mmCIF file of C-alpha atoms and ligand atoms in Angstrom:
data_model
loop_
_atom_site.group_PDB
_atom_site.id
_atom_site.type_symbol
_atom_site.label_atom_id
_atom_site.label_comp_id
_atom_site.label_asym_id
_atom_site.label_seq_id
_atom_site.Cartn_x
_atom_site.Cartn_y
_atom_site.Cartn_z
ATOM 1 C CA MET A 1 156.128 228.840 -105.772
ATOM 2 C CA ASN A 2 156.380 226.438 -108.650
ATOM 3 C CA ARG A 3 156.873 229.282 -111.037
ATOM 4 C CA ALA A 4 159.681 230.750 -108.989
ATOM 5 C CA LEU A 5 161.383 227.358 -108.920
ATOM 6 C CA ALA A 6 160.999 226.966 -112.677
ATOM 7 C CA ALA A 7 162.466 230.406 -113.224
ATOM 8 C CA ALA A 8 165.377 229.637 -110.957
ATOM 9 C CA LEU A 9 166.019 226.365 -112.764
ATOM 10 C CA ALA A 10 165.853 228.096 -116.115
ATOM 11 C CA ALA A 11 168.331 230.706 -114.937
ATOM 12 C CA LEU A 12 170.633 227.985 -113.659
ATOM 13 C CA ALA A 13 170.394 226.144 -116.966
ATOM 14 C CA LEU A 14 171.294 229.329 -118.817
ATOM 15 C CA LEU A 15 174.208 229.901 -116.494
ATOM 16 C CA LEU A 16 175.497 226.363 -117.009
ATOM 17 C CA ALA A 17 175.110 226.654 -120.761
ATOM 18 C CA GLY A 18 177.141 229.855 -120.613
ATOM 19 C CA CYS A 19 179.946 228.151 -118.712
ATOM 20 C CA ALA A 20 180.178 225.074 -120.902
ATOM 21 C CA PRO A 21 182.356 225.381 -123.992
ATOM 22 C CA SER A 22 180.217 225.671 -127.093
ATOM 23 C CA PRO A 23 180.190 222.434 -129.093
ATOM 24 C CA ASP A 24 181.427 223.981 -132.330
ATOM 25 C CA ASP A 25 184.473 225.367 -130.613
ATOM 26 C CA GLY A 26 186.896 223.683 -133.017
ATOM 27 C CA VAL A 27 189.806 222.485 -130.942
ATOM 28 C CA LEU A 28 189.490 221.867 -127.233
ATOM 29 C CA ILE A 29 192.833 222.226 -125.494
ATOM 30 C CA GLU A 30 193.530 220.720 -122.112
ATOM 31 C CA ASP A 31 196.341 220.054 -119.688
ATOM 32 C CA ALA A 32 198.878 222.442 -121.202
ATOM 33 C CA TRP A 33 202.107 222.370 -119.215
ATOM 34 C CA VAL A 34 205.853 222.832 -119.486
ATOM 35 C CA ARG A 35 208.294 220.554 -117.734
ATOM 36 C CA GLU A 36 210.421 222.539 -115.306
ATOM 37 C CA ALA A 37 214.020 222.102 -116.388
ATOM 38 C CA PRO A 38 217.349 222.316 -114.579
ATOM 39 C CA PRO A 39 218.716 225.853 -114.244
ATOM 40 C CA GLY A 40 220.488 226.921 -117.405
ATOM 41 C CA ALA A 41 218.754 224.363 -119.613
ATOM 42 C CA ARG A 42 218.661 225.613 -123.201
ATOM 43 C CA ALA A 43 215.708 223.523 -124.282
ATOM 44 C CA LEU A 44 212.448 222.700 -122.526
ATOM 45 C CA ALA A 45 209.464 220.587 -123.471
ATOM 46 C CA GLY A 46 205.787 221.538 -123.484
ATOM 47 C CA TYR A 47 202.840 219.149 -123.460
ATOM 48 C CA LEU A 48 199.085 219.401 -124.020
ATOM 49 C CA GLN A 49 196.031 217.595 -125.303
ATOM 50 C CA LEU A 50 194.161 218.743 -128.385
ATOM 51 C CA ARG A 51 190.680 217.514 -129.194
ATOM 52 C CA ASN A 52 189.280 218.348 -132.594
ATOM 53 C CA ARG A 53 185.558 218.693 -131.965
ATOM 54 C CA SER A 54 184.696 219.753 -135.481
ATOM 55 C CA ASP A 55 183.750 217.453 -138.370
ATOM 56 C CA ALA A 56 186.682 218.563 -140.475
ATOM 57 C CA PRO A 57 190.312 217.496 -140.301
ATOM 58 C CA LEU A 58 192.525 220.162 -138.795
ATOM 59 C CA ALA A 59 196.213 220.475 -138.053
ATOM 60 C CA LEU A 60 198.440 222.270 -135.607
ATOM 61 C CA LEU A 61 200.895 224.241 -137.713
ATOM 62 C CA PHE A 62 203.039 226.421 -135.467
ATOM 63 C CA ALA A 63 203.673 227.493 -131.932
ATOM 64 C CA ASN A 64 205.108 230.858 -130.973
ATOM 65 C CA SER A 65 205.884 232.569 -127.716
ATOM 66 C CA ASP A 66 207.629 235.638 -126.402
ATOM 67 C CA ALA A 67 208.943 233.472 -123.595
ATOM 68 C CA PHE A 68 211.231 231.461 -125.899
ATOM 69 C CA ASP A 69 213.622 232.056 -128.737
ATOM 70 C CA ARG A 70 211.630 229.713 -130.917
ATOM 71 C CA ILE A 71 209.408 226.653 -130.768
ATOM 72 C CA GLU A 72 209.309 223.537 -132.890
ATOM 73 C CA LEU A 73 206.840 220.667 -133.044
ATOM 74 C CA HIS A 74 208.789 217.546 -132.104
ATOM 75 C CA GLN A 75 208.225 213.853 -131.915
ATOM 76 C CA THR A 76 210.430 211.482 -129.939
ATOM 77 C CA LEU A 77 210.875 208.220 -131.814
ATOM 78 C CA HIS A 78 212.211 204.965 -130.517
ATOM 79 C CA ASP A 79 213.540 202.441 -132.912
ATOM 80 C CA ASP A 80 215.938 199.617 -132.517
ATOM 81 C CA GLY A 81 216.939 200.637 -128.998
ATOM 82 C CA ARG A 82 217.673 204.166 -130.122
ATOM 83 C CA MET A 83 215.935 207.401 -129.304
ATOM 84 C CA ARG A 84 215.717 210.355 -131.572
ATOM 85 C CA MET A 85 213.801 213.613 -131.711
ATOM 86 C CA VAL A 86 212.532 214.745 -135.055
ATOM 87 C CA GLU A 87 210.833 217.961 -136.027
ATOM 88 C CA VAL A 88 207.417 217.470 -137.586
ATOM 89 C CA ASP A 89 206.037 219.901 -140.135
ATOM 90 C CA HIS A 90 202.550 219.871 -138.622
ATOM 91 C CA VAL A 91 200.464 217.709 -136.310
ATOM 92 C CA PRO A 92 197.254 216.340 -137.887
ATOM 93 C CA LEU A 93 194.123 216.614 -135.737
ATOM 94 C CA PRO A 94 191.550 214.175 -137.160
ATOM 95 C CA PRO A 95 187.895 215.073 -136.478
ATOM 96 C CA GLY A 96 186.590 213.746 -133.191
ATOM 97 C CA GLU A 97 189.993 212.595 -132.005
ATOM 98 C CA THR A 98 192.281 213.666 -129.176
ATOM 99 C CA VAL A 99 195.956 214.096 -129.922
ATOM 100 C CA VAL A 100 198.151 213.889 -126.843
ATOM 101 C CA PHE A 101 201.501 215.607 -126.478
ATOM 102 C CA ALA A 102 203.134 213.680 -123.637
ATOM 103 C CA PRO A 103 206.617 212.773 -122.358
ATOM 104 C CA GLY A 104 208.315 210.307 -124.698
ATOM 105 C CA GLY A 105 206.225 211.297 -127.707
ATOM 106 C CA LEU A 106 204.947 214.519 -129.210
ATOM 107 C CA HIS A 107 206.188 217.691 -127.537
ATOM 108 C CA LEU A 108 206.614 221.374 -128.141
ATOM 109 C CA MET A 109 210.362 221.889 -128.238
ATOM 110 C CA LEU A 110 210.930 225.202 -126.482
ATOM 111 C CA PHE A 111 214.313 226.679 -127.291
ATOM 112 C CA ALA A 112 216.178 229.152 -125.123
ATOM 113 C CA PRO A 113 213.764 230.446 -122.489
ATOM 114 C CA ARG A 114 214.073 234.245 -122.196
ATOM 115 C CA ALA A 115 213.812 234.024 -118.396
ATOM 116 C CA PRO A 116 214.282 231.208 -115.897
ATOM 117 C CA LEU A 117 211.049 229.246 -115.459
ATOM 118 C CA GLN A 118 210.044 227.608 -112.226
ATOM 119 C CA ASP A 119 207.276 225.413 -110.941
ATOM 120 C CA GLY A 120 204.091 227.469 -110.706
ATOM 121 C CA ASP A 121 205.132 229.998 -113.348
ATOM 122 C CA ALA A 122 203.043 230.296 -116.470
ATOM 123 C CA VAL A 123 203.968 231.069 -120.059
ATOM 124 C CA MET A 124 201.727 232.067 -122.935
ATOM 125 C CA ILE A 125 202.179 230.138 -126.167
ATOM 126 C CA GLU A 126 200.266 230.906 -129.330
ATOM 127 C CA LEU A 127 199.129 227.935 -131.388
ATOM 128 C CA THR A 128 198.225 228.388 -135.051
ATOM 129 C CA PHE A 129 195.868 225.933 -136.730
ATOM 130 C CA SER A 130 195.287 224.991 -140.352
ATOM 131 C CA ASP A 131 191.905 226.733 -140.426
ATOM 132 C CA GLY A 132 193.687 230.018 -139.909
ATOM 133 C CA THR A 133 192.740 230.400 -136.266
ATOM 134 C CA ALA A 134 195.272 231.083 -133.552
ATOM 135 C CA ARG A 135 194.885 230.530 -129.839
ATOM 136 C CA ASP A 136 196.899 232.109 -127.077
ATOM 137 C CA LEU A 137 197.263 229.479 -124.440
ATOM 138 C CA ARG A 138 198.504 229.478 -120.868
ATOM 139 C CA PHE A 139 201.022 226.728 -120.082
ATOM 140 C CA GLU A 140 201.766 226.014 -116.461
ATOM 141 C CA VAL A 141 205.348 225.186 -115.512
ATOM 142 C CA ARG A 142 205.480 222.014 -113.455
ATOM 143 C CA ASP A 143 208.207 220.338 -111.469
ATOM 144 C CA VAL A 144 207.490 216.667 -112.075
ATOM 145 C CA ARG A 145 210.480 215.211 -110.275
ATOM 146 C CA ASP A 146 209.822 212.219 -108.088
ATOM 147 C CA ARG A 147 209.981 213.587 -104.548
ATOM 148 C CA ARG A 148 210.780 210.928 -102.017
ATOM 149 C CA MET B 1 156.841 184.780 -110.141
ATOM 150 C CA ASN B 2 159.352 182.341 -111.573
ATOM 151 C CA LEU B 3 160.879 184.660 -114.130
ATOM 152 C CA PRO B 4 161.916 187.453 -111.737
ATOM 153 C CA ARG B 5 163.428 184.845 -109.443
ATOM 154 C CA ALA B 6 165.543 183.471 -112.299
ATOM 155 C CA HIS B 7 166.663 186.994 -113.090
ATOM 156 C CA LEU B 8 167.525 187.544 -109.486
ATOM 157 C CA LEU B 9 169.630 184.385 -109.525
ATOM 158 C CA ILE B 10 171.489 185.516 -112.626
ATOM 159 C CA VAL B 11 172.143 188.905 -111.089
ATOM 160 C CA ALA B 12 173.343 187.288 -107.889
ATOM 161 C CA ALA B 13 175.624 184.934 -109.809
ATOM 162 C CA ALA B 14 177.063 187.813 -111.810
ATOM 163 C CA LEU B 15 177.658 189.804 -108.637
ATOM 164 C CA LEU B 16 179.339 186.836 -107.024
ATOM 165 C CA ALA B 17 181.557 186.364 -110.057
ATOM 166 C CA ALA B 18 182.464 190.047 -110.058
ATOM 167 C CA VAL B 19 183.363 189.982 -106.369
ATOM 168 C CA ALA B 20 185.363 186.791 -106.810
ATOM 169 C CA GLY B 21 187.171 188.308 -109.776
ATOM 170 C CA PHE B 22 187.914 191.433 -107.800
ATOM 171 C CA LEU B 23 189.313 189.418 -104.909
ATOM 172 C CA VAL B 24 191.467 187.236 -107.167
ATOM 173 C CA PHE B 25 192.903 190.146 -109.131
ATOM 174 C CA ARG B 26 193.311 192.357 -106.116
ATOM 175 C CA ASP B 27 195.510 189.787 -104.445
ATOM 176 C CA ALA B 28 197.481 188.931 -107.573
ATOM 177 C CA PRO B 29 200.955 190.457 -107.602
ATOM 178 C CA PRO B 30 201.320 193.302 -110.140
ATOM 179 C CA ALA B 31 203.922 191.306 -112.040
ATOM 180 C CA ALA B 32 205.420 187.853 -111.751
ATOM 181 C CA PRO B 33 208.343 188.118 -109.343
ATOM 182 C CA THR B 34 210.568 186.144 -111.698
ATOM 183 C CA GLN B 35 210.195 188.666 -114.503
ATOM 184 C CA GLN B 36 213.434 190.499 -115.063
ATOM 185 C CA ALA B 37 213.963 193.948 -116.494
ATOM 186 C CA VAL B 38 217.707 193.478 -116.759
ATOM 187 C CA THR B 39 219.463 191.553 -119.488
ATOM 188 C CA LEU B 40 222.607 190.153 -117.897
ATOM 189 C CA LEU B 41 225.704 189.382 -119.928
ATOM 190 C CA PRO B 42 226.697 185.698 -119.753
ATOM 191 C CA GLU B 43 229.988 186.920 -118.257
ATOM 192 C CA PRO B 44 230.631 190.456 -116.972
ATOM 193 C CA ARG B 45 233.334 192.150 -118.988
ATOM 194 C CA PRO B 46 235.646 195.023 -118.052
ATOM 195 C CA LEU B 47 234.515 198.490 -119.044
ATOM 196 C CA PRO B 48 236.514 200.017 -121.860
ATOM 197 C CA ALA B 49 239.252 202.183 -120.385
ATOM 198 C CA PHE B 50 238.632 205.913 -120.590
ATOM 199 C CA THR B 51 240.017 209.200 -119.336
ATOM 200 C CA LEU B 52 237.372 211.895 -119.437
ATOM 201 C CA LEU B 53 236.112 214.764 -117.262
ATOM 202 C CA ASP B 54 233.499 214.754 -114.536
ATOM 203 C CA GLN B 55 231.044 217.611 -113.979
ATOM 204 C CA HIS B 56 233.544 219.356 -111.697
ATOM 205 C CA GLY B 57 236.116 219.439 -114.473
ATOM 206 C CA ALA B 58 238.274 216.795 -112.772
ATOM 207 C CA PRO B 59 239.682 213.833 -114.690
ATOM 208 C CA ILE B 60 237.705 210.640 -114.281
ATOM 209 C CA ASP B 61 238.469 207.117 -115.432
ATOM 210 C CA GLU B 62 236.890 203.680 -115.196
ATOM 211 C CA GLN B 63 238.271 203.205 -111.665
ATOM 212 C CA ALA B 64 235.736 205.770 -110.432
ATOM 213 C CA LEU B 65 232.947 203.388 -111.351
ATOM 214 C CA THR B 66 233.936 200.633 -108.926
ATOM 215 C CA GLY B 67 232.821 199.907 -105.366
ATOM 216 C CA ARG B 68 229.074 199.821 -105.992
ATOM 217 C CA TRP B 69 226.581 198.958 -108.677
ATOM 218 C CA GLN B 70 226.208 201.742 -111.203
ATOM 219 C CA LEU B 71 223.418 202.609 -113.619
ATOM 220 C CA MET B 72 224.984 204.350 -116.581
ATOM 221 C CA PHE B 73 223.287 205.973 -119.510
ATOM 222 C CA PHE B 74 224.057 208.228 -122.407
ATOM 223 C CA GLY B 75 222.244 211.462 -123.106
ATOM 224 C CA PHE B 76 222.607 215.185 -123.595
ATOM 225 C CA THR B 77 221.281 218.245 -121.831
ATOM 226 C CA HIS B 78 219.527 219.674 -124.933
ATOM 227 C CA CYS B 79 217.158 216.743 -124.638
ATOM 228 C CA PRO B 80 214.165 218.001 -122.648
ATOM 229 C CA ASP B 81 211.794 215.131 -123.282
ATOM 230 C CA ILE B 82 213.259 211.679 -122.772
ATOM 231 C CA CYS B 83 216.533 212.369 -120.915
ATOM 232 C CA PRO B 84 214.760 213.964 -117.918
ATOM 233 C CA MET B 85 212.461 210.951 -117.747
ATOM 234 C CA THR B 86 215.394 208.555 -117.620
ATOM 235 C CA LEU B 87 217.270 210.682 -115.071
ATOM 236 C CA GLN B 88 214.191 210.850 -112.871
ATOM 237 C CA THR B 89 213.704 207.121 -113.102
ATOM 238 C CA LEU B 90 217.316 206.353 -112.214
ATOM 239 C CA ALA B 91 217.358 208.880 -109.370
ATOM 240 C CA ALA B 92 214.198 207.211 -108.028
ATOM 241 C CA VAL B 93 215.745 203.726 -108.287
ATOM 242 C CA ARG B 94 218.747 205.034 -106.399
ATOM 243 C CA GLY B 95 216.446 206.473 -103.737
ATOM 244 C CA ARG B 96 215.092 203.009 -102.993
ATOM 245 C CA PHE B 97 218.424 201.960 -101.460
ATOM 246 C CA ASP B 98 220.568 203.082 -98.545
ATOM 247 C CA GLY B 99 224.219 202.962 -97.619
ATOM 248 C CA PRO B 100 226.681 200.797 -99.527
ATOM 249 C CA ASP B 101 223.839 199.065 -101.373
ATOM 250 C CA GLN B 102 222.810 202.311 -103.010
ATOM 251 C CA PRO B 103 223.641 202.173 -106.702
ATOM 252 C CA GLY B 104 225.364 205.075 -108.380
ATOM 253 C CA VAL B 105 223.967 206.838 -111.421
ATOM 254 C CA VAL B 106 226.291 207.849 -114.255
ATOM 255 C CA PHE B 107 225.253 210.200 -117.061
ATOM 256 C CA VAL B 108 227.612 210.299 -120.027
ATOM 257 C CA SER B 109 227.054 213.280 -122.321
ATOM 258 C CA ILE B 110 227.255 212.309 -125.956
ATOM 259 C CA ASP B 111 227.192 216.010 -126.795
ATOM 260 C CA PRO B 112 230.354 217.201 -125.031
ATOM 261 C CA ALA B 113 230.707 220.191 -127.346
ATOM 262 C CA ARG B 114 227.650 221.769 -125.725
ATOM 263 C CA ASP B 115 227.764 219.949 -122.398
ATOM 264 C CA GLY B 116 230.835 221.305 -120.667
ATOM 265 C CA PRO B 117 231.416 220.329 -117.024
ATOM 266 C CA GLU B 118 229.591 223.366 -115.628
ATOM 267 C CA MET B 119 226.520 222.914 -117.812
ATOM 268 C CA LEU B 120 226.447 219.220 -117.010
ATOM 269 C CA GLY B 121 226.888 219.860 -113.291
ATOM 270 C CA ASP B 122 223.950 222.267 -113.096
ATOM 271 C CA TYR B 123 221.798 219.933 -115.139
ATOM 272 C CA LEU B 124 222.507 216.817 -113.072
ATOM 273 C CA ALA B 125 222.368 218.521 -109.673
ATOM 274 C CA TYR B 126 218.725 219.316 -110.370
ATOM 275 C CA TYR B 127 217.941 215.601 -110.393
ATOM 276 C CA ASP B 128 220.447 214.334 -107.840
ATOM 277 C CA PRO B 129 223.769 215.967 -106.906
ATOM 278 C CA ASP B 130 225.325 212.526 -106.483
ATOM 279 C CA ILE B 131 224.890 211.598 -110.133
ATOM 280 C CA ILE B 132 228.284 211.248 -111.767
ATOM 281 C CA GLY B 133 228.477 213.321 -114.954
ATOM 282 C CA ILE B 134 230.960 212.439 -117.653
ATOM 283 C CA THR B 135 232.015 214.663 -120.528
ATOM 284 C CA GLY B 136 235.342 215.536 -122.159
ATOM 285 C CA ALA B 137 236.986 215.703 -125.533
ATOM 286 C CA GLU B 138 234.557 214.797 -128.287
ATOM 287 C CA ALA B 139 236.765 212.105 -129.760
ATOM 288 C CA ALA B 140 237.400 210.497 -126.373
ATOM 289 C CA VAL B 141 233.691 210.429 -125.455
ATOM 290 C CA ALA B 142 232.836 209.021 -128.870
ATOM 291 C CA ALA B 143 235.476 206.314 -128.498
ATOM 292 C CA PHE B 144 234.107 205.300 -125.094
ATOM 293 C CA ALA B 145 230.550 205.157 -126.443
ATOM 294 C CA ARG B 146 231.641 203.166 -129.470
ATOM 295 C CA ALA B 147 233.557 200.682 -127.334
ATOM 296 C CA LEU B 148 230.338 200.021 -125.411
ATOM 297 C CA GLY B 149 228.407 199.575 -128.621
ATOM 298 C CA VAL B 150 226.483 202.807 -128.122
ATOM 299 C CA ALA B 151 225.277 204.114 -131.439
ATOM 300 C CA VAL B 152 225.530 207.891 -131.523
ATOM 301 C CA VAL B 153 224.377 209.833 -134.543
ATOM 302 C CA MET B 154 224.921 213.561 -134.487
ATOM 303 C CA GLY B 155 222.041 215.255 -136.246
ATOM 304 C CA GLU B 156 222.636 217.923 -138.831
ATOM 305 C CA ALA B 157 222.521 221.447 -137.477
ATOM 306 C CA ASP B 158 219.524 223.491 -138.600
ATOM 307 C CA ALA B 159 219.555 227.177 -139.574
ATOM 308 C CA HIS B 160 219.777 228.069 -135.872
ATOM 309 C CA GLY B 161 222.740 225.816 -135.262
ATOM 310 C CA HIS B 162 220.596 223.440 -133.285
ATOM 311 C CA TYR B 163 221.064 219.742 -133.657
ATOM 312 C CA ALA B 164 219.758 216.658 -131.932
ATOM 313 C CA VAL B 165 221.753 213.568 -131.075
ATOM 314 C CA ASP B 166 220.282 210.137 -131.667
ATOM 315 C CA HIS B 167 221.442 207.747 -129.027
ATOM 316 C CA THR B 168 220.839 204.430 -127.374
ATOM 317 C CA THR B 169 218.157 204.288 -124.713
ATOM 318 C CA ALA B 170 219.660 201.333 -122.870
ATOM 319 C CA VAL B 171 220.827 201.821 -119.285
ATOM 320 C CA PHE B 172 224.081 199.975 -118.675
ATOM 321 C CA LEU B 173 224.574 198.068 -115.453
ATOM 322 C CA VAL B 174 228.099 198.195 -114.049
ATOM 323 C CA ASP B 175 228.990 195.854 -111.189
ATOM 324 C CA PRO B 176 231.048 196.831 -108.114
ATOM 325 C CA GLN B 177 234.176 195.475 -109.804
ATOM 326 C CA GLY B 178 233.648 198.057 -112.523
ATOM 327 C CA ARG B 179 232.600 195.506 -115.114
ATOM 328 C CA LEU B 180 229.727 195.757 -117.536
ATOM 329 C CA ALA B 181 227.251 193.254 -116.124
ATOM 330 C CA GLY B 182 224.155 193.857 -118.219
ATOM 331 C CA LEU B 183 221.690 196.392 -119.509
ATOM 332 C CA PHE B 184 218.163 197.632 -119.025
ATOM 333 C CA ARG B 185 216.241 198.222 -122.229
ATOM 334 C CA LEU B 186 213.075 200.292 -122.474
ATOM 335 C CA PRO B 187 210.696 200.620 -120.779
ATOM 336 C CA HIS B 188 212.558 201.778 -117.689
ATOM 337 C CA ARG B 189 210.382 201.171 -114.659
ATOM 338 C CA VAL B 190 211.504 202.088 -111.165
ATOM 339 C CA ASP B 191 209.929 199.051 -109.481
ATOM 340 C CA ALA B 192 211.313 196.499 -111.900
ATOM 341 C CA MET B 193 214.817 197.985 -111.933
ATOM 342 C CA ALA B 194 214.948 198.261 -108.142
ATOM 343 C CA ARG B 195 213.757 194.670 -107.770
ATOM 344 C CA ASP B 196 216.444 193.366 -110.121
ATOM 345 C CA LEU B 197 219.120 195.323 -108.288
ATOM 346 C CA GLU B 198 217.902 193.968 -104.974
ATOM 347 C CA ARG B 199 218.210 190.473 -106.317
ATOM 348 C CA LEU B 200 221.728 191.130 -107.592
ATOM 349 C CA LEU B 201 222.752 192.620 -104.245
ATOM 350 C CA GLY B 202 221.341 189.538 -102.500
ATOM 351 C CA ALA B 203 223.127 187.124 -104.828
ATOM 352 C CA ARG B 204 226.415 188.834 -104.145
ATOM 353 C CA GLY B 205 226.029 188.933 -100.343
HETATM 354 CU CU1 CU C 1 212.499 217.836 -128.909
#
């Protein structure tokens, strides 16, 4: 009986280990989403969180997608009561840190969607990192309007 | 026997303090009620006169902004990050009020070359069809913005012809007489803005 239990536990442990992301996975990406935009909008914004789990500095270099004409890495800056969006060449990902792309700050600037995008849709965006790896990532389109 | 009892007392005191702290902070208001988000002008001053176009392509002038409080801000539709946030905030503030007290929301495009009436109409209707959109001839829009002290810097177009427009983040408060009464600087919070408007509505009535 005890042996059967031990075997079952061992199997469970193996299963759990298989599900968990491996620790040397490089960059962990979470909460990737695109803000649903008004119909006809020519530019959308994408957000995500990137955690560099390696010991080495990394950087996000590019984003590409068949769903858009082109994508730029943007940062919204506020200074002196003014707002401006600037393109950044790359986004540094220091080891052990999480870099957050969120409204009012870093965003993927998504130009000219090829098809209308609505809440619940998903788009694939490929991210290229400084270590030469690329990841194809699913971004969920979300309507984040305040519904009263 | 003495030591554990002392420990027990310390634990009990800490628990008591934690509970007391919880009760005090739970009942504290989230912000002091006197704190204002709006910066009021010492004296309201008339809006600069303008003749521009609304999102239906009809002429609109400063007379259209009378009769109720208005929240006016400057933006452009190729601005997918911060402009939607501001529009959502203002639409939510508006939603806190009913009837004649309900403030209007005015979005002035500082990129009229790309934001024609139709484009602007589709964009604004997504947030609230009652938002007043203003566009028009580039020079006329620029003159209106300048007269309000709105700094607008057109970015240089990149290889794809795309450009961004730097612009002020302040939301202008227009009173029912159509005068500039004050402004809301960042951060724009629905609760704080609605509370200030409520106070202004009360002071008037
Ligand atoms: Cu941008």
